[in-house]
Short mmCIF file of C-alpha atoms in Angstrom, two decimals:
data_model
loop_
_atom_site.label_atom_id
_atom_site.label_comp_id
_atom_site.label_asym_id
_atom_site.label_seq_id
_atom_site.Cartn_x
_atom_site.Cartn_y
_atom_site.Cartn_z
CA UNK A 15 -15.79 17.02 34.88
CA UNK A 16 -15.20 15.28 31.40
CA UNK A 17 -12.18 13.76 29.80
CA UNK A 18 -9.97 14.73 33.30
CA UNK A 19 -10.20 12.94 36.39
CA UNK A 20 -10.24 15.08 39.70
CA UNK A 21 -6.93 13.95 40.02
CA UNK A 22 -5.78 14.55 37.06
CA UNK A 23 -6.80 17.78 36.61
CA UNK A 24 -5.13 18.64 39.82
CA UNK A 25 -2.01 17.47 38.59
CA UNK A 26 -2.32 19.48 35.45
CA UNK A 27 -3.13 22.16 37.27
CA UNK A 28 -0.37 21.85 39.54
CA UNK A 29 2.19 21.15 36.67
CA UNK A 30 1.32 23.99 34.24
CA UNK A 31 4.06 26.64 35.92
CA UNK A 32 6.79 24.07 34.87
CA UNK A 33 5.78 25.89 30.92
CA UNK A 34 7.14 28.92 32.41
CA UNK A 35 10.99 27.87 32.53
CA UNK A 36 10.96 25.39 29.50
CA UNK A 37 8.70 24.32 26.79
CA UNK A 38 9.75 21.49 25.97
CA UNK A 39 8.88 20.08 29.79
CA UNK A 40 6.11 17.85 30.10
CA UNK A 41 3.01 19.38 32.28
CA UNK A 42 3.27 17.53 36.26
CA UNK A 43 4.62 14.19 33.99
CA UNK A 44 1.47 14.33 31.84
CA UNK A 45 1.71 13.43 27.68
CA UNK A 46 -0.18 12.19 25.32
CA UNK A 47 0.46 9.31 22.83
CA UNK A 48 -1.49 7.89 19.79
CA UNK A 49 -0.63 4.73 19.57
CA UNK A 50 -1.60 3.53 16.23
CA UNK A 51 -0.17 6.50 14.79
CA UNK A 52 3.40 5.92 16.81
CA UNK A 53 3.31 2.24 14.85
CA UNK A 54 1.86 3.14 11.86
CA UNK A 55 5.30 6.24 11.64
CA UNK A 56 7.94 3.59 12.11
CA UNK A 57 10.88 2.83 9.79
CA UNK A 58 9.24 -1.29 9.79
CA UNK A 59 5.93 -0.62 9.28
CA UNK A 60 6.72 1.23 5.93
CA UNK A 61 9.14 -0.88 4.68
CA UNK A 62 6.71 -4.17 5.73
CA UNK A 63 3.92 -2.65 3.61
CA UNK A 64 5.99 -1.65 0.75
CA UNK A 65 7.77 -5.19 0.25
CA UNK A 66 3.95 -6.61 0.16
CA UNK A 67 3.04 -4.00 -2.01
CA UNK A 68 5.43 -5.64 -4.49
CA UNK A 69 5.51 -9.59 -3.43
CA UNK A 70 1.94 -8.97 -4.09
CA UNK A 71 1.66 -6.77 -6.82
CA UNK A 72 0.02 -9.62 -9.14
CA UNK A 73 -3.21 -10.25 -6.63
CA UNK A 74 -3.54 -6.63 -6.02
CA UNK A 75 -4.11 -6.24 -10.11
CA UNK A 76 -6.20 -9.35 -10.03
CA UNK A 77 -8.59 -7.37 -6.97
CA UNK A 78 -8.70 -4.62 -9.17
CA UNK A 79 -9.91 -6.18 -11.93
CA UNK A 80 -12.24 -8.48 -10.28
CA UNK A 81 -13.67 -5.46 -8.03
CA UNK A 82 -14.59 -3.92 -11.85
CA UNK A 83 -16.06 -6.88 -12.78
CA UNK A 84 -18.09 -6.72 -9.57
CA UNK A 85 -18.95 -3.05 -10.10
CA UNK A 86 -20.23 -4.21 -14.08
CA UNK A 87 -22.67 -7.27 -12.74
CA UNK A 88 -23.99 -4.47 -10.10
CA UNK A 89 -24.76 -2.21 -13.05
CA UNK A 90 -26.80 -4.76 -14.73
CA UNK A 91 -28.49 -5.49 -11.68
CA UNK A 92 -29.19 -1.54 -11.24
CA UNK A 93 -32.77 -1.86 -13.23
CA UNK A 94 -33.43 1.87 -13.23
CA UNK A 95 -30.09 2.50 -13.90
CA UNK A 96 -29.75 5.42 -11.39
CA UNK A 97 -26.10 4.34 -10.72
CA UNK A 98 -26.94 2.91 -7.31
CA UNK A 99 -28.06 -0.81 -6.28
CA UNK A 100 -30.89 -0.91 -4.23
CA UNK A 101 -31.70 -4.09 -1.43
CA UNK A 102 -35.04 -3.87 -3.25
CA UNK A 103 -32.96 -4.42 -6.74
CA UNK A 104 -31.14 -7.53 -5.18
CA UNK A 105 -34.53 -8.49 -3.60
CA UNK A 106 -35.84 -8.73 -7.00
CA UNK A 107 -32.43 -10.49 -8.36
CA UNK A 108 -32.69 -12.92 -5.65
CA UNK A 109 -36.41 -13.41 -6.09
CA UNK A 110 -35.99 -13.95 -9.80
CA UNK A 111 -32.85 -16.29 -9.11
CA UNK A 112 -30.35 -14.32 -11.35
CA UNK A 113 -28.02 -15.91 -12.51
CA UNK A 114 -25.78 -12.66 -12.32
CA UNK A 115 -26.21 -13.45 -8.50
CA UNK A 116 -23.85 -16.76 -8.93
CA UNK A 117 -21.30 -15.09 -10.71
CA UNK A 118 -20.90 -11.99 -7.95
CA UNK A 119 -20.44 -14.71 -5.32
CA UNK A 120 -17.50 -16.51 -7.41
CA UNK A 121 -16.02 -13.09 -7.90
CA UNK A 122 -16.29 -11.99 -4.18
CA UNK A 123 -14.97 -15.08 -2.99
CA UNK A 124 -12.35 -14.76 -5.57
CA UNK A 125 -11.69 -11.50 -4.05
CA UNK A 126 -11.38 -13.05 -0.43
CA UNK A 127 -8.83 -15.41 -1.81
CA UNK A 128 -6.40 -13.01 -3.15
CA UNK A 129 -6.57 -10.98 -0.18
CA UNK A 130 -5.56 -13.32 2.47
CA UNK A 131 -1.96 -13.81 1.81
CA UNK A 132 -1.97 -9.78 1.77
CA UNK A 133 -3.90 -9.47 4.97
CA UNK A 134 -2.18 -12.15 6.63
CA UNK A 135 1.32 -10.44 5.90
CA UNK A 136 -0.09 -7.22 7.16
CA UNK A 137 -1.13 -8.39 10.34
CA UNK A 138 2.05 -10.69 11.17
CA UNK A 139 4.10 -7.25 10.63
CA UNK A 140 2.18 -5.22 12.36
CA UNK A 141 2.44 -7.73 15.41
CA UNK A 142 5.98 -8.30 15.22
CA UNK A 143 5.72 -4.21 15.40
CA UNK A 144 3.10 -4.04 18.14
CA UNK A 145 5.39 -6.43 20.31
CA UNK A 146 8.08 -3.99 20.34
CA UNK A 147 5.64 -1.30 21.60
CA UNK A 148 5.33 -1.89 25.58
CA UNK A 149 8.99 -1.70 26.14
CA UNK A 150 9.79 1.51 23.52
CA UNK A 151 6.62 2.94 25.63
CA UNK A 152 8.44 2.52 29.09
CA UNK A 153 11.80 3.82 27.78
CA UNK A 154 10.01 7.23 26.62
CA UNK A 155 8.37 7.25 29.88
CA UNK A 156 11.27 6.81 32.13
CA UNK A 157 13.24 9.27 30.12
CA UNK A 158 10.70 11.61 30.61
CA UNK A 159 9.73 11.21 33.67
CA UNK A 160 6.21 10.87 32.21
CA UNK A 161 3.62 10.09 35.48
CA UNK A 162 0.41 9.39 33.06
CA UNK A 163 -0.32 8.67 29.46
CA UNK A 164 -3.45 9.93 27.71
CA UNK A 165 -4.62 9.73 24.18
CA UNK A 166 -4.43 12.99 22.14
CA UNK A 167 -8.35 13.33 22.37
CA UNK A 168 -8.44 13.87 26.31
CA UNK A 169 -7.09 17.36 25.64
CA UNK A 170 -9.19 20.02 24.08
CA UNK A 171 -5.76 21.67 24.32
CA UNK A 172 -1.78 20.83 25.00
CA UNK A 173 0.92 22.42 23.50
CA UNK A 174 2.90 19.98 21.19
CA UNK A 175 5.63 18.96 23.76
CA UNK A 176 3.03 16.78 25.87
CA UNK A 177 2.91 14.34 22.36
CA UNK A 178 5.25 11.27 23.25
CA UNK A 179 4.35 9.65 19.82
CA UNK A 180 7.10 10.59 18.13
CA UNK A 181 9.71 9.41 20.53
CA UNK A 182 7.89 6.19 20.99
CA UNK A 183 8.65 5.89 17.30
CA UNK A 184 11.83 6.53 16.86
CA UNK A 185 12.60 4.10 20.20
CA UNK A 186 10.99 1.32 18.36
CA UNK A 187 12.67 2.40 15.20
CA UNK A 188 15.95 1.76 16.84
CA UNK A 189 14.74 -1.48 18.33
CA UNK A 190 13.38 -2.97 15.38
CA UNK A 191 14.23 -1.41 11.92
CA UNK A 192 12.63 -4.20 10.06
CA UNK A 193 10.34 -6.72 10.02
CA UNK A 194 9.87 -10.19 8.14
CA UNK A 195 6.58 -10.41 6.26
CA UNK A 196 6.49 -14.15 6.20
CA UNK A 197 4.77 -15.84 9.72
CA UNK A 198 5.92 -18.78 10.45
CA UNK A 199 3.49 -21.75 9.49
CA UNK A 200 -0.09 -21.99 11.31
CA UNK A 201 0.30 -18.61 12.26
CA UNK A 202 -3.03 -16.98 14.06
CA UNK A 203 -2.82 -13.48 15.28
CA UNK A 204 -3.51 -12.16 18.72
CA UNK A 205 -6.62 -10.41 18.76
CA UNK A 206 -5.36 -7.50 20.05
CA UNK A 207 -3.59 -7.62 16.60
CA UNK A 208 -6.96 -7.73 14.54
CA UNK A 209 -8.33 -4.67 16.37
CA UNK A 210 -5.03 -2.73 15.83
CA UNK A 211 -4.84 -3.67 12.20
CA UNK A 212 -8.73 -2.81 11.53
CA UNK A 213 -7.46 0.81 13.04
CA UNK A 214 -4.64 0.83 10.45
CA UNK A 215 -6.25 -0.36 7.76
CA UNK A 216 -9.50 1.95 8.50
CA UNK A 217 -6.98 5.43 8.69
CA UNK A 218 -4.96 4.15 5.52
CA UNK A 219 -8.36 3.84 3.77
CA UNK A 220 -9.39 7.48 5.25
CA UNK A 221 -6.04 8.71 3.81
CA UNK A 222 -6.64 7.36 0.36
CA UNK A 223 -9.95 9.26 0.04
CA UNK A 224 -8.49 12.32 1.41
CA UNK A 225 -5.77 12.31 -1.16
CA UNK A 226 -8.37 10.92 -3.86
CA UNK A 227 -10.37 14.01 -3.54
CA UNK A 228 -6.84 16.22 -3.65
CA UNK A 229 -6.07 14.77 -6.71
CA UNK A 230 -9.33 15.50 -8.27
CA UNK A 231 -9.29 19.07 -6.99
CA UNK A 232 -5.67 19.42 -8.24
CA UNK A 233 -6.42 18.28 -11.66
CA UNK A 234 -10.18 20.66 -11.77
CA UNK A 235 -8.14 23.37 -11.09
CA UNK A 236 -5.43 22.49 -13.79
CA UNK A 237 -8.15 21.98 -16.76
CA UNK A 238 -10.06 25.49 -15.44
CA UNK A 239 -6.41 26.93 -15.76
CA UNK A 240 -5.92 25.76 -19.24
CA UNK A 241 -9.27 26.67 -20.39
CA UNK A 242 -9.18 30.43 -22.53
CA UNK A 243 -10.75 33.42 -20.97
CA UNK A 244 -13.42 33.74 -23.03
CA UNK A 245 -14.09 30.10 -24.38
CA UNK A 246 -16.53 29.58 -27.16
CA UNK A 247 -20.07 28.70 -27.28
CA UNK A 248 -19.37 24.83 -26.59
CA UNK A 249 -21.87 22.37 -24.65
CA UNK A 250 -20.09 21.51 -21.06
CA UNK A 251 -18.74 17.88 -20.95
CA UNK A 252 -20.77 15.98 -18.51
CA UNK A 253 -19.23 15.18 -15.30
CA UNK A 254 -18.05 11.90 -14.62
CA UNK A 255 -20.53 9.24 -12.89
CA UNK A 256 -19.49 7.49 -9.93
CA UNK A 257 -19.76 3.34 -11.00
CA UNK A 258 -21.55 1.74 -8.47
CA UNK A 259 -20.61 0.38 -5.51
CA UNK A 260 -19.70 -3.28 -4.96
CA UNK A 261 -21.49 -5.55 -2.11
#
């Protein structure tokens, strides 16, 4: 038997009548909980991310413009000009000791150093969240006389009143409403913190593609709108390349 245990299938099992007399009861004490999702929702973690959005709003433009720098060495690098760098192009750089090669290090290492006053704040305020969790965790379990926790993909099915991330949430949004963005000097993270951030940061990336590509829909859409019913003989613009990659 996947995903369940024998015994906790037998407690589901056992639990499912309570659905009968009221929804919003949790099946034999059973929920679910996403945990990175239950931090990433609260009042703290927004506002953390915003201020350094702003404090930082100078090395942000500076990544920006060094990541386009990046992406214009890798286009002289791209020999057949196919819009994609090869290993065997940057084989060949290496092997003919470009200098192009020196100046993409400088600007990646640049990069590095802009970032880590970003990351840093990022990961001391998603701590000073993720210490809060345990305890807003046990409060939505004793209040709901919750037995055992599993993550939302153990279920191939559970009505929404088994999710417990919402109320962890809003426990830690009373709790903590706000968080400072500044650690304290010498400051290392737990590494329990640098595998929850990597989580954040990957689904915040993930998010920012998925809206990307709305975007881009959204505005296809509006120029095919605009365009006459019966347009004249024109040549189609050519769609727009993607620039390459940086390393």
């Amino acid at each position: 038997m996947t995903k369940f245990s024998k015994t906790a299938f037998a407690a589901f099992m056992a639990g499912t009548a309570l659905f009968a007399g009221s929804a919003s009861a949790q099946v034999a004490g059973i929920a679910t909980l996403d945990t990175t999702d239950a931090i990433m929702q609260t009042k703290a973690f927004s506002q953390a991310y915003q201020q350094i959005g702003t404090t930082y709003a100078n090395n942000s433009q500076m990544i920006q413009t060094k990541r386009k720098e990046i992406n214009d060495i890798n286009a002289q690098l791209d020999t057949n000009k196919d819009k994609n760098l090869t290993q065997e192009e940057l084989d060949a750089a290496i092997k003919a000791k470009n200098p192009l090669l020196t100046q993409l290090e400088s600007k990646e290492r640049e990069i590095a150093q802009l970032q880590q006053p970003i990351v840093t704040a990022q990961a001391f305020a998603v701590e000073s969240i993720a210490d809060r969790y345990a305890a807003a965790q046990q409060q939505v379990v004793t209040q709901k006389k919750i037995n055992m926790i599993l993550s939302p993909d153990a279920f191939i099915w559970a009505p929404d009143a088994v999710d417990v991330t919402k109320a962890v949430t809003a426990a830690i949004d009373v709790a903590l409403p706000a968080v400072a963005i500044t650690p304290p000097a010498n400051w290392q993270p737990k590494q329990s913190t640098g595998a929850l951030y990597e989580q954040i940061q990957q689904r915040l990336l993930t998010a920012a593609r998925v809206q990307a590509i709305r975007n881009a829909q959204a505005q296809q859409a509006a120029q095919q709108g605009a365009a006459p019913a019966t347009p004249a003989a024109t040549t189609p613009a050519a769609p727009a390349q993607p620039q390459p990659e940086s390393r």
